[in-house]
XYZ file of C-alpha atoms in Angstrom:
384
model
C -6.962 -54.632 21.488
C -5.052 -55.531 24.657
C -2.233 -53.174 23.659
C -4.718 -50.326 23.115
C -6.289 -50.944 26.540
C -2.906 -50.811 28.229
C -2.092 -47.512 26.510
C -5.416 -46.038 27.654
C -4.730 -47.103 31.238
C -1.212 -45.618 31.064
C -2.637 -42.332 29.722
C -5.281 -42.164 32.476
C -2.654 -42.755 35.151
C -0.364 -40.118 33.633
C -3.149 -37.534 33.544
C -3.979 -38.278 37.192
C -0.588 -36.822 38.141
C -1.878 -33.275 37.482
C -5.012 -33.829 39.571
C -4.070 -31.248 42.200
C -3.770 -28.501 39.583
C -7.262 -29.303 38.288
C -8.761 -29.212 41.784
C -7.126 -25.836 42.317
C -8.923 -24.591 39.198
C -12.237 -25.626 40.771
C -11.387 -23.773 43.978
C -10.587 -20.636 41.992
C -13.885 -20.835 40.107
C -15.823 -21.509 43.329
C -14.402 -18.332 44.848
C -15.536 -16.343 41.794
C -18.972 -17.931 42.011
C -19.331 -17.113 45.723
C -18.335 -13.503 45.064
C -20.880 -13.271 42.257
C -23.647 -14.794 44.429
C -22.885 -12.310 47.211
C -23.092 -9.435 44.727
C -26.508 -10.673 43.554
C -27.757 -10.943 47.163
C -26.604 -7.391 47.952
C -28.421 -5.958 44.950
C -31.531 -8.087 45.313
C -31.911 -8.426 49.068
C -35.069 -10.538 49.031
C -33.766 -13.080 46.492
C -33.328 -15.904 49.018
C -36.876 -15.391 50.323
C -38.195 -15.556 46.786
C -36.227 -18.725 46.053
C -37.530 -20.293 49.270
C -41.067 -19.701 48.052
C -40.239 -21.289 44.711
C -38.874 -24.367 46.504
C -42.004 -24.625 48.668
C -44.294 -24.309 45.660
C -42.358 -26.952 43.744
C -42.659 -29.374 46.677
C -46.388 -28.817 47.095
C -46.905 -29.287 43.361
C -44.561 -32.299 43.393
C -42.456 -30.709 40.685
C -38.994 -32.164 40.262
C -36.190 -30.106 38.827
C -35.449 -31.572 35.422
C -32.189 -29.672 35.094
C -29.054 -30.763 36.910
C -25.346 -30.360 36.511
C -23.187 -33.315 35.562
C -21.671 -35.238 38.445
C -18.242 -34.187 39.567
C -15.613 -36.202 41.385
C -14.061 -35.145 44.639
C -10.434 -35.737 45.650
C -11.071 -39.384 46.592
C -12.715 -40.153 43.260
C -16.211 -40.379 44.734
C -19.214 -38.987 42.903
C -20.234 -35.564 44.117
C -23.622 -34.474 42.780
C -24.126 -30.770 42.176
C -27.896 -31.120 41.928
C -28.625 -30.012 45.498
C -32.168 -30.758 46.640
C -32.364 -30.887 50.414
C -28.966 -30.634 52.046
C -30.367 -28.843 55.088
C -33.602 -27.865 56.816
C -32.472 -24.239 56.907
C -34.496 -22.551 54.156
C -31.991 -19.745 53.604
C -29.056 -22.139 53.259
C -31.060 -24.322 50.903
C -32.101 -21.296 48.851
C -28.483 -20.125 48.672
C -27.375 -23.533 47.367
C -30.158 -23.469 44.806
C -29.083 -20.021 43.689
C -25.491 -21.192 43.158
C -26.667 -24.254 41.246
C -28.942 -22.191 38.991
C -26.220 -19.634 38.235
C -23.676 -22.351 37.418
C -26.158 -24.101 35.174
C -27.035 -20.844 33.427
C -23.358 -19.935 32.944
C -22.480 -23.328 31.459
C -25.514 -23.491 29.187
C -24.749 -19.946 28.011
C -21.269 -21.017 26.840
C -22.694 -24.130 25.182
C -25.513 -22.062 23.647
C -28.086 -24.312 25.265
C -31.292 -23.392 27.077
C -32.548 -24.412 30.516
C -35.802 -26.352 30.765
C -38.695 -24.039 31.582
C -40.159 -26.627 33.990
C -37.350 -26.701 36.533
C -36.618 -24.738 39.701
C -33.415 -23.375 38.182
C -35.385 -21.828 35.340
C -37.701 -20.046 37.811
C -34.683 -18.632 39.672
C -33.078 -17.397 36.450
C -36.341 -15.629 35.535
C -36.082 -13.657 38.793
C -32.593 -12.448 37.844
C -32.956 -11.494 34.186
C -31.876 -7.878 34.638
C -28.941 -8.709 36.914
C -27.660 -11.462 34.627
C -27.715 -9.183 31.601
C -25.679 -6.608 33.535
C -23.028 -9.148 34.531
C -22.717 -11.054 31.281
C -18.912 -10.853 31.293
C -18.537 -12.363 34.780
C -20.970 -15.161 33.967
C -19.090 -15.962 30.778
C -15.825 -16.251 32.701
C -17.364 -18.562 35.333
C -19.035 -20.711 32.662
C -15.846 -21.107 30.620
C -13.734 -22.033 33.638
C -16.332 -24.475 34.908
C -16.583 -26.284 31.559
C -12.795 -26.524 31.364
C -12.753 -27.897 34.897
C -15.417 -30.506 34.143
C -13.471 -31.841 31.167
C -10.153 -31.833 33.014
C -11.780 -33.250 36.131
C -12.963 -36.344 34.281
C -9.668 -36.816 32.437
C -7.547 -36.561 35.580
C -9.861 -38.465 37.935
C -7.665 -41.551 37.697
C -8.111 -45.268 37.050
C -10.752 -46.066 39.676
C -13.053 -43.193 38.776
C -12.872 -43.673 35.003
C -12.575 -47.439 34.589
C -14.564 -48.700 37.588
C -16.843 -46.083 39.090
C -18.224 -44.722 35.822
C -19.007 -48.056 34.116
C -22.742 -48.042 35.082
C -23.068 -44.542 33.580
C -21.219 -45.557 30.410
C -23.491 -48.563 30.019
C -26.608 -46.443 30.585
C -25.569 -44.098 27.788
C -24.867 -47.044 25.492
C -28.219 -48.654 26.291
C -30.124 -45.413 25.752
C -28.506 -45.060 22.324
C -29.478 -48.625 21.429
C -33.075 -48.185 22.610
C -33.457 -44.848 20.817
C -32.467 -46.364 17.481
C -35.574 -46.226 15.298
C -34.308 -49.111 13.184
C -33.938 -51.337 16.235
C -34.923 -54.874 15.241
C -33.898 -56.718 18.392
C -36.829 -55.406 20.450
C -40.521 -54.919 19.939
C -41.697 -51.299 20.262
C -43.801 -52.289 23.275
C -40.746 -53.849 24.957
C -38.661 -50.707 24.447
C -41.456 -48.537 25.838
C -41.795 -50.794 28.874
C -38.036 -50.748 29.530
C -37.847 -46.948 29.240
C -40.908 -46.144 31.332
C -40.199 -48.607 34.135
C -36.409 -48.207 33.871
C -35.998 -51.973 33.867
C -32.655 -53.755 33.702
C -32.187 -57.498 33.303
C -30.094 -59.819 35.471
C -27.761 -60.419 32.545
C -27.163 -56.688 32.110
C -26.355 -56.370 35.807
C -23.861 -59.233 35.447
C -22.216 -57.446 32.513
C -21.776 -54.237 34.510
C -20.573 -55.961 37.687
C -18.206 -58.212 35.755
C -16.516 -55.306 33.978
C -16.178 -53.387 37.236
C -14.671 -56.428 38.972
C -12.210 -57.060 36.125
C -10.896 -53.512 36.343
C -10.898 -53.605 40.150
C -8.837 -56.790 40.026
C -6.333 -55.100 37.696
C -6.125 -52.121 40.060
C -5.355 -54.310 43.088
C -2.654 -56.205 41.194
C -0.908 -52.922 40.389
C -1.614 -51.331 43.785
C -1.217 -54.141 46.302
C -1.107 -51.711 49.207
C -4.809 -50.928 48.631
C -5.617 -54.495 49.681
C -4.339 -53.821 53.174
C -5.156 -50.171 53.795
C -8.103 -47.809 53.455
C -8.205 -46.692 49.825
C -10.647 -43.811 50.528
C -12.906 -45.148 47.769
C -16.174 -46.878 48.703
C -16.231 -49.137 45.636
C -12.780 -50.569 46.330
C -13.620 -50.994 50.003
C -16.861 -52.844 49.221
C -15.086 -55.199 46.809
C -12.310 -55.898 49.311
C -14.860 -57.243 51.798
C -15.926 -59.868 49.224
C -12.440 -60.983 48.119
C -11.554 -64.487 49.312
C -8.242 -66.327 49.546
C -9.922 -69.458 48.226
C -13.027 -69.417 46.013
C -14.784 -72.786 45.758
C -18.034 -73.170 43.867
C -19.964 -76.437 43.651
C -22.806 -77.052 41.196
C -21.183 -74.444 38.958
C -23.006 -75.762 35.900
C -26.152 -73.875 36.911
C -24.413 -70.529 36.284
C -23.779 -68.554 33.117
C -20.105 -67.955 32.199
C -20.600 -64.260 32.986
C -21.754 -65.041 36.539
C -18.823 -67.401 37.028
C -16.492 -64.677 35.791
C -17.818 -62.307 38.476
C -17.046 -64.932 41.118
C -13.582 -65.521 39.685
C -12.656 -61.866 40.008
C -13.609 -61.973 43.693
C -10.727 -64.366 44.313
C -7.539 -62.856 45.703
C -5.680 -61.305 42.721
C -2.319 -62.501 44.052
C -3.311 -66.126 44.558
C -6.098 -66.664 42.014
C -7.302 -69.779 43.796
C -10.559 -70.605 42.065
C -12.062 -74.092 42.005
C -15.243 -75.156 40.252
C -16.939 -78.527 40.539
C -20.081 -79.959 39.001
C -21.713 -82.352 36.594
C -22.803 -80.732 33.328
C -25.795 -83.070 33.093
C -27.114 -81.996 36.485
C -28.130 -78.459 35.604
C -31.250 -77.414 37.467
C -31.865 -74.315 35.309
C -32.554 -73.689 31.621
C -29.320 -71.733 31.368
C -25.781 -72.412 32.449
C -22.502 -73.903 31.283
C -22.988 -76.548 28.594
C -19.349 -77.276 27.809
C -16.256 -76.944 29.956
C -14.504 -74.922 27.267
C -16.936 -72.059 27.963
C -14.715 -71.270 30.940
C -12.168 -69.909 28.469
C -14.456 -66.898 28.030
C -13.165 -65.577 31.364
C -10.074 -67.696 32.081
C -6.887 -67.662 30.018
C -6.083 -71.169 31.175
C -7.221 -73.676 33.769
C -6.492 -77.219 34.883
C -9.308 -79.620 34.185
C -9.469 -82.735 36.359
C -12.275 -85.033 35.142
C -13.670 -87.683 37.491
C -14.528 -90.508 35.101
C -14.981 -93.503 37.386
C -18.654 -93.747 38.334
C -19.858 -95.362 41.550
C -23.403 -94.057 41.690
C -24.887 -96.064 38.799
C -24.893 -99.731 37.896
C -23.191 -100.893 34.694
C -26.450 -100.876 32.694
C -27.665 -97.557 34.110
C -24.333 -95.944 33.262
C -24.809 -97.095 29.663
C -28.000 -95.015 29.448
C -26.290 -92.062 31.127
C -23.422 -92.259 28.618
C -25.830 -92.006 25.703
C -27.473 -88.961 27.283
C -24.071 -87.317 27.764
C -23.085 -88.008 24.188
C -26.349 -86.491 22.948
C -26.366 -83.334 25.131
C -22.692 -82.746 25.937
C -21.018 -84.383 22.939
C -18.559 -86.477 24.945
C -18.420 -89.783 26.782
C -15.574 -90.452 29.212
C -17.061 -92.740 31.855
C -15.838 -95.919 33.422
C -18.077 -97.980 35.668
C -16.756 -99.000 39.044
C -18.784 -102.221 38.679
C -18.222 -105.190 36.393
C -20.776 -106.167 33.820
C -23.364 -108.472 35.407
C -26.055 -110.240 33.388
C -28.214 -110.388 36.509
C -28.114 -106.640 36.830
C -31.773 -105.500 36.639
C -32.875 -103.306 33.746
C -33.345 -99.613 34.616
C -37.009 -98.843 35.157
C -39.160 -95.758 34.930
C -42.525 -95.236 36.598
C -44.976 -92.728 35.131
C -48.109 -92.290 37.211
C -49.634 -89.282 38.948
C -51.145 -91.452 41.704
C -48.919 -90.935 44.760
C -50.087 -94.104 46.523
C -49.277 -96.271 43.516
C -45.898 -94.563 43.246
C -45.101 -95.346 46.898
C -46.010 -98.986 46.360
C -43.874 -99.158 43.218
C -40.784 -97.570 44.762
C -41.106 -99.811 47.830
C -41.208 -102.901 45.589
C -38.111 -101.713 43.694
C -36.157 -101.177 46.924
C -37.057 -104.665 48.133
C -36.159 -106.091 44.735
C -32.695 -104.483 44.798
C -32.217 -105.660 48.357
C -33.067 -109.193 47.300
C -30.715 -109.108 44.282
C -27.782 -107.934 46.384
C -28.563 -110.695 48.893
C -28.773 -108.276 51.773
C -25.310 -106.787 51.211
C -26.806 -103.312 51.003
C -27.691 -101.711 54.300
C -31.103 -100.034 54.302
C -31.392 -96.768 56.159
C -34.664 -95.205 57.128
C -34.848 -91.480 56.418
C-alpha cells in the first residue's frame, strides 16, 4: 500500500509540470466565452436588465440557485468558486457574471447530456436565450467541450497540495454521502441518518479524521519541500499549518486523548526534528475515551522510546498494593515499586461514603490528624 501511495504522489507531481499549459487552455476558453457573451448582448440588448430583475426576484423570494459549477483551482492551488452570487453591488456587472455562469453551465451540461434544475437562476437565464442558443449550438458545443477538458486536466495537474491536502474534506464528504445513501445501511438508524443529512452534522471524531489526514500529507510535503517552511508558499492551508508547527511538542495528561487526536498533535511537530513527548498515567483518565494501552501509540508512530516511571512516592506501601491491583485489572500490567518500606503500623486505606458535607469535613479532618500523629509530626501541614 505504501508503494502504491508513493507512485500516486510521483504521478501527481509529474502531472503538475504541465500546469502552465492547462491554465493556458482555460485562458483560451475564457476568451471564447467572453466573445460569445458579447455577441449575445449585442443581439439582445436588454438581456442584462432582464437578468438583474431575475436576481432581484430571487432575492425577494429567498430562492437560492441550486445549480453551480464545480470548484476550480487557481495558479496557487486555492479553490476558486465559479458560482458567483454577489461579487459586486453593480447590478450590470453582477448580471454579466451570472450570464457567463449560466452559459458555461448550459454548455457543459449539453456535452454531458444533463439538464439544469428548473428552480435555479441559471435556468431562468437560459429560458430567456432559447432562440439565441439554438442558433449558436456549434459555438456552445466547442466551449463546453474545452471547459470539460480543462476541468479534468485542471484537477489532475493541480499538484500535491491541492489534490492530497486541500481536497480531503470534499473527498470525505462524497464518501460519507455514499455511506449515508446506502439503503442497506445497518450502522445507523433511519432517524439518525435523516438528522445528519438535514442538519449537516459532523462528529468530533470525523473532524479529527479529516484534520489528521490533511496534517499527515502536509507533513510529507514540508519534508520534501523544506523551503516552504521558511518562505510564503502562496497557499493558505500550508501557511495556517506553519503557524501551528512547534520545534518541541510536549503534551501532559495525554491519556485523556484518542490516538487520532494525538496523531494530529504529532504532525504539528517540526517535520525535521520530530520532537514529540507525551506524559501521563493511564489510570488517571478523566474522560470515558482515551488511550488505554501505550501500544496504541503505534497507530500513528512507527517507533517511540518508552520511559516508564515505576518508583511511586505518592502512595504508602499498602495503598500502592490496591493501586497495583486496579492497574492489573484495567491496564493488564503491574510495574510499580514503592519508595517506602513495608510498615506494619501503616494505616489501612479508608474510604468515606456519605453525602453529608459536614460529616465529610469532620472525617477528613480526623484522618489528617491521625496521619500527622502516626508520622510523629514529621509531615509539615500546610493550610490551603
